[in-house]
């Protein structure tokens, strides 16, 4: 099948969101999300078993709602797409089993897709610009990388990645220390709005000349985490909002130094920022400022399409259909740690 208007239904269950998106070609028709985040909050992080059960409970109604929003029937769907990794294995299996059941029953192709590639593919929705070549800054709860996307479904080169914590993980850990709750990213983003980003000069990991030799496009956030903890211990009368704002500034600054640097050095003048941390308001505004100065075209998906969703999975499935790629073989295995070099399973 090669059809640039194909109706594709995408299912995402890699973490705590049960999400279904429906697209027609590059047009987004429905994007429904049921989150179990509140069930995990008291544990300070996602509990895999709870997430898997929540996916099972929510799956049918989320699919039904998406079909109703898109005003289509399940029989109209031309192809199914589902996140096959990376993610929590039990959670992934709920999605892949559901999608396989639908594809078999309706005799339609099924694409197992990579969650990281899908975060970037969502940039293709509701517009007709060329997706690649581009440099991508992919920043989520589990990953932080700078990628050279020559072709999203066949040729992606990793220029650098984190050597310890992911950017979102750093937000979540610092939020816990600051008692701002889980997930930490949105909480710090909000708290930082009333703080001074210049109040504390936190370290920018792997930006010294000697680090750049081996780690030009790599990130490290563990030193920053230690610096924040030390600052809090020796400054009992600190202003929390100043800590939030200064921490956020340090993360965002270093992400952009390296991402803009990669775009300049490769001569690829398009930068896509994707993944949950791309919802950060300071990252969005500073990225625009620096991209404009460097004459780089910046693309960041709308905030609700940065954090995990089904539209991104449908978007990548739709790219695969449009490019005439072969569907996945039924029985493909979900892979909790798959890398971006396997965009389609
Ligand atoms: O992409 P995502 O929804 O799930 C993964 O694939 O990991 O990313 C979740 C991460 C969490 O660490 C969350 O704290 C972070 O994205 N995040 C943010 C913001 N919204 C979500 N980080 C900073 N600022 C935000 N506004
Ligand atoms: Zn994600």
mmCIF file of C-alpha atoms in Angstrom, residues 5 16 18 31 47 85 88 102 106 125 147 171 224 237 242 285 293 296 321:
data_model
loop_
_atom_site.group_PDB
_atom_site.id
_atom_site.type_symbol
_atom_site.label_atom_id
_atom_site.label_comp_id
_atom_site.label_asym_id
_atom_site.label_seq_id
_atom_site.Cartn_x
_atom_site.Cartn_y
_atom_site.Cartn_z
ATOM 1 C CA UNK A 5 -4.078 10.008 2.512
ATOM 2 C CA UNK A 16 1.982 5.726 31.761
ATOM 3 C CA UNK A 18 -2.650 5.032 27.075
ATOM 4 C CA UNK A 31 -5.556 12.455 19.685
ATOM 5 C CA UNK A 47 5.289 1.683 38.714
ATOM 6 C CA UNK A 85 9.932 0.134 22.052
ATOM 7 C CA UNK A 88 8.337 -0.589 29.923
ATOM 8 C CA UNK A 102 -7.090 -5.292 15.485
ATOM 9 C CA UNK A 106 -9.571 -6.405 10.166
ATOM 10 C CA UNK A 125 1.588 16.620 11.155
ATOM 11 C CA UNK A 147 20.558 13.274 16.060
ATOM 12 C CA UNK A 171 13.936 17.594 36.042
ATOM 13 C CA UNK A 224 24.305 19.617 38.031
ATOM 14 C CA UNK A 237 17.079 30.148 53.485
ATOM 15 C CA UNK A 242 15.286 30.842 42.192
ATOM 16 C CA UNK A 285 11.545 30.562 24.056
ATOM 17 C CA UNK A 293 20.273 34.602 15.755
ATOM 18 C CA UNK A 296 18.417 28.222 11.827
ATOM 19 C CA UNK A 321 2.736 3.890 4.536
#
